[in-house]
Tab-separated table of C-alpha atoms (C1' of nucleotides) in Angstrom:
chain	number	residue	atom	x	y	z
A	1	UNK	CA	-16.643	42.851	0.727
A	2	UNK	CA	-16.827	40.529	-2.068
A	3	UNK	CA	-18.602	36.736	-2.110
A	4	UNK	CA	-15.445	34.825	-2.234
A	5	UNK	CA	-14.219	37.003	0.623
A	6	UNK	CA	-17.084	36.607	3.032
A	7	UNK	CA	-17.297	32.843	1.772
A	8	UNK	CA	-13.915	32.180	2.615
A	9	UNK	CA	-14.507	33.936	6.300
A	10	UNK	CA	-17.448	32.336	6.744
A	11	UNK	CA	-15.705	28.888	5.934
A	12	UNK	CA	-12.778	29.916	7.837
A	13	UNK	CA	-14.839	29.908	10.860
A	14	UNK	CA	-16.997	26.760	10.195
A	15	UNK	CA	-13.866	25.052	10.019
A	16	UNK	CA	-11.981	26.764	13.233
A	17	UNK	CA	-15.065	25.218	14.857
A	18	UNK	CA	-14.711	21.956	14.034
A	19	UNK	CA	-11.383	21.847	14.648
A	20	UNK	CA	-11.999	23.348	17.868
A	21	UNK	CA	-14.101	20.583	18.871
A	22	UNK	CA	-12.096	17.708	17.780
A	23	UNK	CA	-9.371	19.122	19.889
A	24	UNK	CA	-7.128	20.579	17.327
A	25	UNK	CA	-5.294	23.533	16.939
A	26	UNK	CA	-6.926	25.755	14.648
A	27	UNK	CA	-3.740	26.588	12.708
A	28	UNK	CA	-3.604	28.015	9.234
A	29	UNK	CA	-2.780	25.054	7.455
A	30	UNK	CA	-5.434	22.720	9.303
A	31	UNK	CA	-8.095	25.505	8.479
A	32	UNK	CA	-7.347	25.607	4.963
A	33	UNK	CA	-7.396	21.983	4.723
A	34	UNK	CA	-10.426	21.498	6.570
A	35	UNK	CA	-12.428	24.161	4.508
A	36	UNK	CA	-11.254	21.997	1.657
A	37	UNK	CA	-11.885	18.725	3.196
A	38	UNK	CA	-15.575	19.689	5.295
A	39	UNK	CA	-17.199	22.333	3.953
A	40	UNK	CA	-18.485	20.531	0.432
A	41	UNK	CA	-20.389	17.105	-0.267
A	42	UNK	CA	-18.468	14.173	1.306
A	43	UNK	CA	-14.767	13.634	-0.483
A	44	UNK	CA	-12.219	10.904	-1.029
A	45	UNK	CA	-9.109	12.481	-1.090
A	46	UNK	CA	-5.500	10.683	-1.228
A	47	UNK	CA	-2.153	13.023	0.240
A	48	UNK	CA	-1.345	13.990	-2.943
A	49	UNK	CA	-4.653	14.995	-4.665
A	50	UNK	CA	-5.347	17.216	-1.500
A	51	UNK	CA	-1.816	18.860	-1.752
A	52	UNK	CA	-2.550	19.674	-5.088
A	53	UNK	CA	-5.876	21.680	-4.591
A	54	UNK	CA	-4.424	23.380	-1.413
A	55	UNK	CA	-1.745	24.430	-3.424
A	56	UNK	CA	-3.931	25.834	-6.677
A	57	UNK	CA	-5.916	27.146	-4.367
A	58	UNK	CA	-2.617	29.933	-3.704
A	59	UNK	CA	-2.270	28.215	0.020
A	60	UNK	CA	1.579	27.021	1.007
A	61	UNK	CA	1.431	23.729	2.606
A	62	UNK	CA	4.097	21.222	2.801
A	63	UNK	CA	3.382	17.531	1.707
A	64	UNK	CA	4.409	16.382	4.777
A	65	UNK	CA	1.789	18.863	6.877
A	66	UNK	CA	-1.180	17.274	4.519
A	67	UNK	CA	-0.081	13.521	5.267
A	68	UNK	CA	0.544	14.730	9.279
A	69	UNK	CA	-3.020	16.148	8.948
A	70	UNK	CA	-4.781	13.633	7.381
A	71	UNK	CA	-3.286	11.158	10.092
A	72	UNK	CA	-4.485	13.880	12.994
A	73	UNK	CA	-8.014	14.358	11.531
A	74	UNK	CA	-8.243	10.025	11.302
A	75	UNK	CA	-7.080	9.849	14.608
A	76	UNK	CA	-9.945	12.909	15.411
A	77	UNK	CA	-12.414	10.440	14.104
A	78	UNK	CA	-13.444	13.461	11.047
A	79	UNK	CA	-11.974	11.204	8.633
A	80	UNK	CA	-11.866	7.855	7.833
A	81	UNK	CA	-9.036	5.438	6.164
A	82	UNK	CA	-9.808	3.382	3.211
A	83	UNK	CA	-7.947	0.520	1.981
A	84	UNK	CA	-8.210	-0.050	-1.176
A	85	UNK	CA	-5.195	0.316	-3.546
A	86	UNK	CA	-1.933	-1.520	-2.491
A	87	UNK	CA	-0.193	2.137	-4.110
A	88	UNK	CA	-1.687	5.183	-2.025
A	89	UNK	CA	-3.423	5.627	0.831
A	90	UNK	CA	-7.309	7.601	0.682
A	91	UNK	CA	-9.228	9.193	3.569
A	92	UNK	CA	-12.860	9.784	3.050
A	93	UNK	CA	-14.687	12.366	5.134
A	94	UNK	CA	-17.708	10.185	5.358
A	95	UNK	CA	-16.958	8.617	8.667
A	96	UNK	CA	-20.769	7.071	8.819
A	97	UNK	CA	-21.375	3.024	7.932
A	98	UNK	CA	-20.984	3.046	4.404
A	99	UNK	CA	-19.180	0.894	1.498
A	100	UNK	CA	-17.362	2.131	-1.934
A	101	UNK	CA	-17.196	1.377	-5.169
A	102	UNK	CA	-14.432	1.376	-6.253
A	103	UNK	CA	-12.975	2.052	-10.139
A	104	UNK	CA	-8.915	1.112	-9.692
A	105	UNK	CA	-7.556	2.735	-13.340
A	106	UNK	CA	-9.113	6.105	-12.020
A	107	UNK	CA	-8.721	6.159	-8.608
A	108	UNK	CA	-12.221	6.653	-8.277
A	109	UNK	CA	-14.324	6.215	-4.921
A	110	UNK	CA	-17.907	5.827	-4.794
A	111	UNK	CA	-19.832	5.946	-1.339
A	112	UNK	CA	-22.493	3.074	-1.579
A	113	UNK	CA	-25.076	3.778	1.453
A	114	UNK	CA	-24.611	1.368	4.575
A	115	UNK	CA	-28.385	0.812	4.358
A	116	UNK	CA	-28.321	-0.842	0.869
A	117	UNK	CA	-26.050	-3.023	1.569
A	118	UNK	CA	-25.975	-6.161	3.476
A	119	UNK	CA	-23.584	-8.578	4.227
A	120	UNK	CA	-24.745	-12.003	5.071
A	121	UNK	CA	-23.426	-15.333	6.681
A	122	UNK	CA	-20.258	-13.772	7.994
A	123	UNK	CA	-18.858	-16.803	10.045
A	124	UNK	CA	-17.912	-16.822	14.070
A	125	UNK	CA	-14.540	-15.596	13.672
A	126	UNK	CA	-11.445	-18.140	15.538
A	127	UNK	CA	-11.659	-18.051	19.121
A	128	UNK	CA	-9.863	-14.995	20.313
A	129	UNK	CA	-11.049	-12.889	17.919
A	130	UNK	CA	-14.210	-10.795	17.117
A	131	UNK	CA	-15.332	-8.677	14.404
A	132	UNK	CA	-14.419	-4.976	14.221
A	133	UNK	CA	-15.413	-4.097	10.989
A	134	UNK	CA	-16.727	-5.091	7.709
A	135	UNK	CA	-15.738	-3.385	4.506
A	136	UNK	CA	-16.861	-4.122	1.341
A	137	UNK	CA	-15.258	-3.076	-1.719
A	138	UNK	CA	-17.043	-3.041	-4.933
A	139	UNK	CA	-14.286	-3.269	-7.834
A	140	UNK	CA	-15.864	-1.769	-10.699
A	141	UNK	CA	-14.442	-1.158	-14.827
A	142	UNK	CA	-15.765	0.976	-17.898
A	143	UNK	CA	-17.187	-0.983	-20.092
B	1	UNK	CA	17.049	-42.725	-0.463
B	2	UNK	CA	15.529	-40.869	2.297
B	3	UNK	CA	11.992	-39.894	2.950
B	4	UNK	CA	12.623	-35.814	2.464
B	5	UNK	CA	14.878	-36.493	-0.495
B	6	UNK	CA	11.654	-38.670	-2.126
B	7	UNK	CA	9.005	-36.019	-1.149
B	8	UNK	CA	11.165	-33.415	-2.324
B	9	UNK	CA	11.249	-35.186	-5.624
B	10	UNK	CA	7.842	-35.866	-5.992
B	11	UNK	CA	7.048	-31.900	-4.952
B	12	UNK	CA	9.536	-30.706	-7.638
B	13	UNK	CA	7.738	-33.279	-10.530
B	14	UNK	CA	4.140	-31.676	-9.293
B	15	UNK	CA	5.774	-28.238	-9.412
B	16	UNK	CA	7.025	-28.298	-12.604
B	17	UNK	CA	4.475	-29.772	-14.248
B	18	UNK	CA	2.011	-26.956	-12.795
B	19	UNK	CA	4.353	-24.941	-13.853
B	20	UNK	CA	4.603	-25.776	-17.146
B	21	UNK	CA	0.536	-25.891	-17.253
B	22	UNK	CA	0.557	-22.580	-17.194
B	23	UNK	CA	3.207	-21.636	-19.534
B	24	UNK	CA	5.625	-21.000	-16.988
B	25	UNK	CA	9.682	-22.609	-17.490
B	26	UNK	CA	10.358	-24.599	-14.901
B	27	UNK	CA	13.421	-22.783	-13.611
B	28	UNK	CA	14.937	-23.750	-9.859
B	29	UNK	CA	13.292	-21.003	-8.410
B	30	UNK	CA	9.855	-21.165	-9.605
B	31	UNK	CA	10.340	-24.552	-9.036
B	32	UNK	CA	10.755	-23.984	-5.279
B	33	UNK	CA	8.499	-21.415	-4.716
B	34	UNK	CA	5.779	-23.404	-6.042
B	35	UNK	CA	6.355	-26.073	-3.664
B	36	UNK	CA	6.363	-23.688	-0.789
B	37	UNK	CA	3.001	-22.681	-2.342
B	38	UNK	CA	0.981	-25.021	-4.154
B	39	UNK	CA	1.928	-27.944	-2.152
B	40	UNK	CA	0.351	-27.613	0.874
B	41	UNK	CA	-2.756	-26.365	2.129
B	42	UNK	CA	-3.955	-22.792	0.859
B	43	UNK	CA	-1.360	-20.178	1.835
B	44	UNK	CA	-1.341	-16.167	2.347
B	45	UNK	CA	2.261	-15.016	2.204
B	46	UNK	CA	3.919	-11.638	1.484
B	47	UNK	CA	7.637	-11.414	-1.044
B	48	UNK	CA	9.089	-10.859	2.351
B	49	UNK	CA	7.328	-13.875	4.573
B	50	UNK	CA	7.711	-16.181	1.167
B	51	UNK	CA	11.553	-15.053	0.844
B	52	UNK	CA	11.975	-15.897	4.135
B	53	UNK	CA	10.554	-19.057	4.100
B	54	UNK	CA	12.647	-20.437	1.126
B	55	UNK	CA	15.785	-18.811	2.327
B	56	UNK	CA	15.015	-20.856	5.616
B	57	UNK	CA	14.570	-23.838	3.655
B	58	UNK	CA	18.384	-23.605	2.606
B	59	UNK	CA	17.521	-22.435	-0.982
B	60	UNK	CA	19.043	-19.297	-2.403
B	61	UNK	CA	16.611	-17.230	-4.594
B	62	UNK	CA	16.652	-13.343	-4.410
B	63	UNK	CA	13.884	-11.058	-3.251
B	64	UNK	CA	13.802	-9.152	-6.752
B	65	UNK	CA	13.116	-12.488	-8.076
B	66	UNK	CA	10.613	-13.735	-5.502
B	67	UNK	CA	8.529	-10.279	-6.439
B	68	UNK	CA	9.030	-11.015	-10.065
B	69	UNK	CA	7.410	-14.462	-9.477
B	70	UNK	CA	4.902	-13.878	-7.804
B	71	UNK	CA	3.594	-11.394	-9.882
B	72	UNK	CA	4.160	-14.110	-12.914
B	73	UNK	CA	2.252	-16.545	-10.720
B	74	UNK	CA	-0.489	-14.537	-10.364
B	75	UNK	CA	-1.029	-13.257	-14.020
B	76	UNK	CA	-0.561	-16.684	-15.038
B	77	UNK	CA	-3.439	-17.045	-12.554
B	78	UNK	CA	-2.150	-19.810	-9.792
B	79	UNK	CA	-2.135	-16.733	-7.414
B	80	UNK	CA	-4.573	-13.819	-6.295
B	81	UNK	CA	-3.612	-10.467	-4.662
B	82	UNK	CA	-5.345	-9.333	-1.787
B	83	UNK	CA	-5.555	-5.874	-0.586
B	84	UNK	CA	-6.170	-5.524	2.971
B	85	UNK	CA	-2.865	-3.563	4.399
B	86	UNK	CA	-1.720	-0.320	2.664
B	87	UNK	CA	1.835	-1.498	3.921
B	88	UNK	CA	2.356	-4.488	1.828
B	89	UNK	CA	1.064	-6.880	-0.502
B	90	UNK	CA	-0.516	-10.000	0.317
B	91	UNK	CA	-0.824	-13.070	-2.325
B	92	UNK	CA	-3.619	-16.091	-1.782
B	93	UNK	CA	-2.980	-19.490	-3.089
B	94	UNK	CA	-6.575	-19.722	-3.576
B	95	UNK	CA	-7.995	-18.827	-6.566
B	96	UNK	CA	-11.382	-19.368	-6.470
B	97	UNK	CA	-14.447	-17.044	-5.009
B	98	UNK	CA	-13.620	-16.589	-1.110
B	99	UNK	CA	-13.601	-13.479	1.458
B	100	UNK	CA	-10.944	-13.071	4.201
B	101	UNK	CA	-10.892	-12.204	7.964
B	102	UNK	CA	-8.090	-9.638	8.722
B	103	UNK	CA	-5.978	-9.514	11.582
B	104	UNK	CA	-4.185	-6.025	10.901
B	105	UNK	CA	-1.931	-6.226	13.896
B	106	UNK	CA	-0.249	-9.507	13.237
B	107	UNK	CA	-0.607	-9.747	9.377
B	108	UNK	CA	-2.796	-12.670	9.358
B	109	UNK	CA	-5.299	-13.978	6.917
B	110	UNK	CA	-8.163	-16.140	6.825
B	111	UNK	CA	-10.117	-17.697	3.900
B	112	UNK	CA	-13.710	-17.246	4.142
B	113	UNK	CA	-15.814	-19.527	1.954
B	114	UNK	CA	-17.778	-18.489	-0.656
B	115	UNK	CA	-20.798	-19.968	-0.428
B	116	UNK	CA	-20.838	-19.012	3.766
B	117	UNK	CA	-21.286	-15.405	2.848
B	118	UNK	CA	-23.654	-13.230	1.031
B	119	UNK	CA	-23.808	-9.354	-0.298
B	120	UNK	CA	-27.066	-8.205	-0.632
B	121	UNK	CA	-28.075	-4.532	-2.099
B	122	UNK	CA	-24.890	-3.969	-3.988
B	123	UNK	CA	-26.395	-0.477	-6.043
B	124	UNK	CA	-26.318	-0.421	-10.150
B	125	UNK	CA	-22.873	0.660	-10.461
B	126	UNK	CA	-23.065	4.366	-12.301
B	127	UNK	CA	-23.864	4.473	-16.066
B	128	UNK	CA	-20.605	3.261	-18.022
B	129	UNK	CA	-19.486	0.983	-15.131
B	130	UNK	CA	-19.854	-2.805	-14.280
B	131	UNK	CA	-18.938	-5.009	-11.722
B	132	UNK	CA	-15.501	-6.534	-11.581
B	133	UNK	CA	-15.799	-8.362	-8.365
B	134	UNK	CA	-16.651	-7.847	-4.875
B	135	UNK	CA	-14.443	-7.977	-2.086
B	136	UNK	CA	-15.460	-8.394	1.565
B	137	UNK	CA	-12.989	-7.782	4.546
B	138	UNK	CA	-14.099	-8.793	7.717
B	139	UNK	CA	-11.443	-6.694	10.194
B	140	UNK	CA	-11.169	-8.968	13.354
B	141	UNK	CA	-9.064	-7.858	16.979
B	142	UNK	CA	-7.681	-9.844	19.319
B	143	UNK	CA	-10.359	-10.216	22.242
C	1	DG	C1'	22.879	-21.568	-29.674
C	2	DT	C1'	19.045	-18.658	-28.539
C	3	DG	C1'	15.843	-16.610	-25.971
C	4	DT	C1'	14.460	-16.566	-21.074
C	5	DT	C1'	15.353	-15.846	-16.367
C	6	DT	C1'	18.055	-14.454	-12.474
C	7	DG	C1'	20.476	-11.499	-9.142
C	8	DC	C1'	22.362	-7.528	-7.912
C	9	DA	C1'	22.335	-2.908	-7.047
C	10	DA	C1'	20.271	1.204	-8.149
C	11	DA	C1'	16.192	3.744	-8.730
C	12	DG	C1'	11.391	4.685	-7.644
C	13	DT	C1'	7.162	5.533	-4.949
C	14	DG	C1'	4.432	6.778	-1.315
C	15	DT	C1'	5.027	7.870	3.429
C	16	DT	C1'	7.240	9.136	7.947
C	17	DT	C1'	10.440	11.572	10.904
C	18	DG	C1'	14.075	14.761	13.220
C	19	DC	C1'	14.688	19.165	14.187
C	20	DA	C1'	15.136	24.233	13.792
C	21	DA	C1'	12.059	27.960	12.870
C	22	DT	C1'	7.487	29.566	13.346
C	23	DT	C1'	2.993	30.085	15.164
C	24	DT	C1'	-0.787	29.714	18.545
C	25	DA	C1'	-2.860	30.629	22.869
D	1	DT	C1'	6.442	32.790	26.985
D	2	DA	C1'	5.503	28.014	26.738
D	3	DA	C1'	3.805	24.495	24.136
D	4	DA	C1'	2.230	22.984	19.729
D	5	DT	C1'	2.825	22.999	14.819
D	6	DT	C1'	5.144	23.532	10.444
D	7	DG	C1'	8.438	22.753	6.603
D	8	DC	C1'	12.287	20.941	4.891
D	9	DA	C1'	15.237	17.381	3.801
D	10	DA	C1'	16.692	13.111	4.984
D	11	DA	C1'	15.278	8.605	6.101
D	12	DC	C1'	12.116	4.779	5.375
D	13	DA	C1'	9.768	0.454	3.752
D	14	DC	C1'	8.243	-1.788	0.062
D	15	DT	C1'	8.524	-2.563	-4.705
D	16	DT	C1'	10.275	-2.242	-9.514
D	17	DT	C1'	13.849	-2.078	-13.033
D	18	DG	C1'	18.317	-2.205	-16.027
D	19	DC	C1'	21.546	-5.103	-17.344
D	20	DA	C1'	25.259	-8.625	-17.378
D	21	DA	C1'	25.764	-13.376	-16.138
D	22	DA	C1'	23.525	-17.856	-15.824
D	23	DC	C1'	20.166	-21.028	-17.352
D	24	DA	C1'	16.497	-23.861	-19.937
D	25	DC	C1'	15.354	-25.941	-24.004
DNA sequence: GTGTTTGCAAAGTGTTTGCAATTTA
DNA sequence: TAAATTGCAAACACTTTGCAAACAC
């Protein structure tokens, strides 16, 4: 048996398990993606770039299965939404209390540690209303 | 002459000469968009909430051209874009250095101050990088 | 008059959905 | 086998664009 092989086995199951626990399905498609998505150093990905690497990779999966997954794996609490870019949407697998960088012309995502960062004199939001989260996006250029 | 008749005189003259501060023609739907914007107190509005409002007011302008201006308005600087909902666009009357609270379920903005909040422990941005400007969202729920 | 701006309708982009075929357990 | 999932294509919401008619100066 060659490396890749018993890599992508040993992946395989990783990712079944995960899936497993968050409750979903381990299909072929979600197993691919999650292998893609879990199994490195934390990722930004948007729909589109993830398509694109499942695909080179030699797996079939449709568009719409990678936006229906991404959605799934959010709702799972594995990944997390960012808001960034009015144009496309990116999920980040670091679901911990962090902020981003954030370089627009390159789509690029940065994690910036939650511990560095602090964000003072946030005011008593309007009665009715309390805070549920506070992101902080760090909009960044080459200079 | 009546008392809307003399305000809506006085809005158009303050209009157009904004308007033509920043290198804008005055045409008779810039004209009445600024009012809706500049005139009053600082104002979040999407092309669709801003369309509707100056439709409402009796005043035909189309929503290719209300996109168009706003997007003039806010290279010309009188407006700033505010990315908060991957849905649609938001645009802020106010210019100047200011944060928002975010209530994602009914599309609603609120100015922040500047000087009220603080970001501590923003990182070096990597080598070949600098900061642009540093946005804070405070995401606030309905209690 | 001349160059700018507008409005319409069409095109474009990223995303979601309905439903038959397929897959998982 | 029963229920969940996939893929396709069509539908969607928001936004942008091409171009002839209208407008500002």
């Amino acid at each position: 048996m060659g490396k890749a092989s018993r890599n992508g086995k040993a992946l395989a199951a990783l990712a079944t398990g995960r899936l497993r626990q968050a409750g979903l399905r381990p299909t072929r498609q979600r197993v691919e993606l999650a292998g893609l998505l879990f199994l490195d150093c934390d990722r930004h990905v948007t729909a589109e770039s993830l398509h694109d690497q499942v695909t080179k990779s030699g797996v079939k999966v449709s568009l719409a299965t990678v936006y229906n997954t991404l959605h799934q794996f959010t709702q799972a609490g594995l990944l997390r939404q960012v808001i960034v870019d009015a144009a496309r949407s990116y999920f980040d697998t670091n679901t911990g209390d962090h902020q981003h960088f954030f370089l627009e012309s390159e789509g690029l995502l940065i994690d910036i540690p939650g511990e560095s960062i602090a964000v003072a004199g946030v005011p008593t939001p309007p009665p009715g209303l309390s805070v549920d989260r506070v992101d902080v996006v760090v909009r960044v250029r080459r200079t």
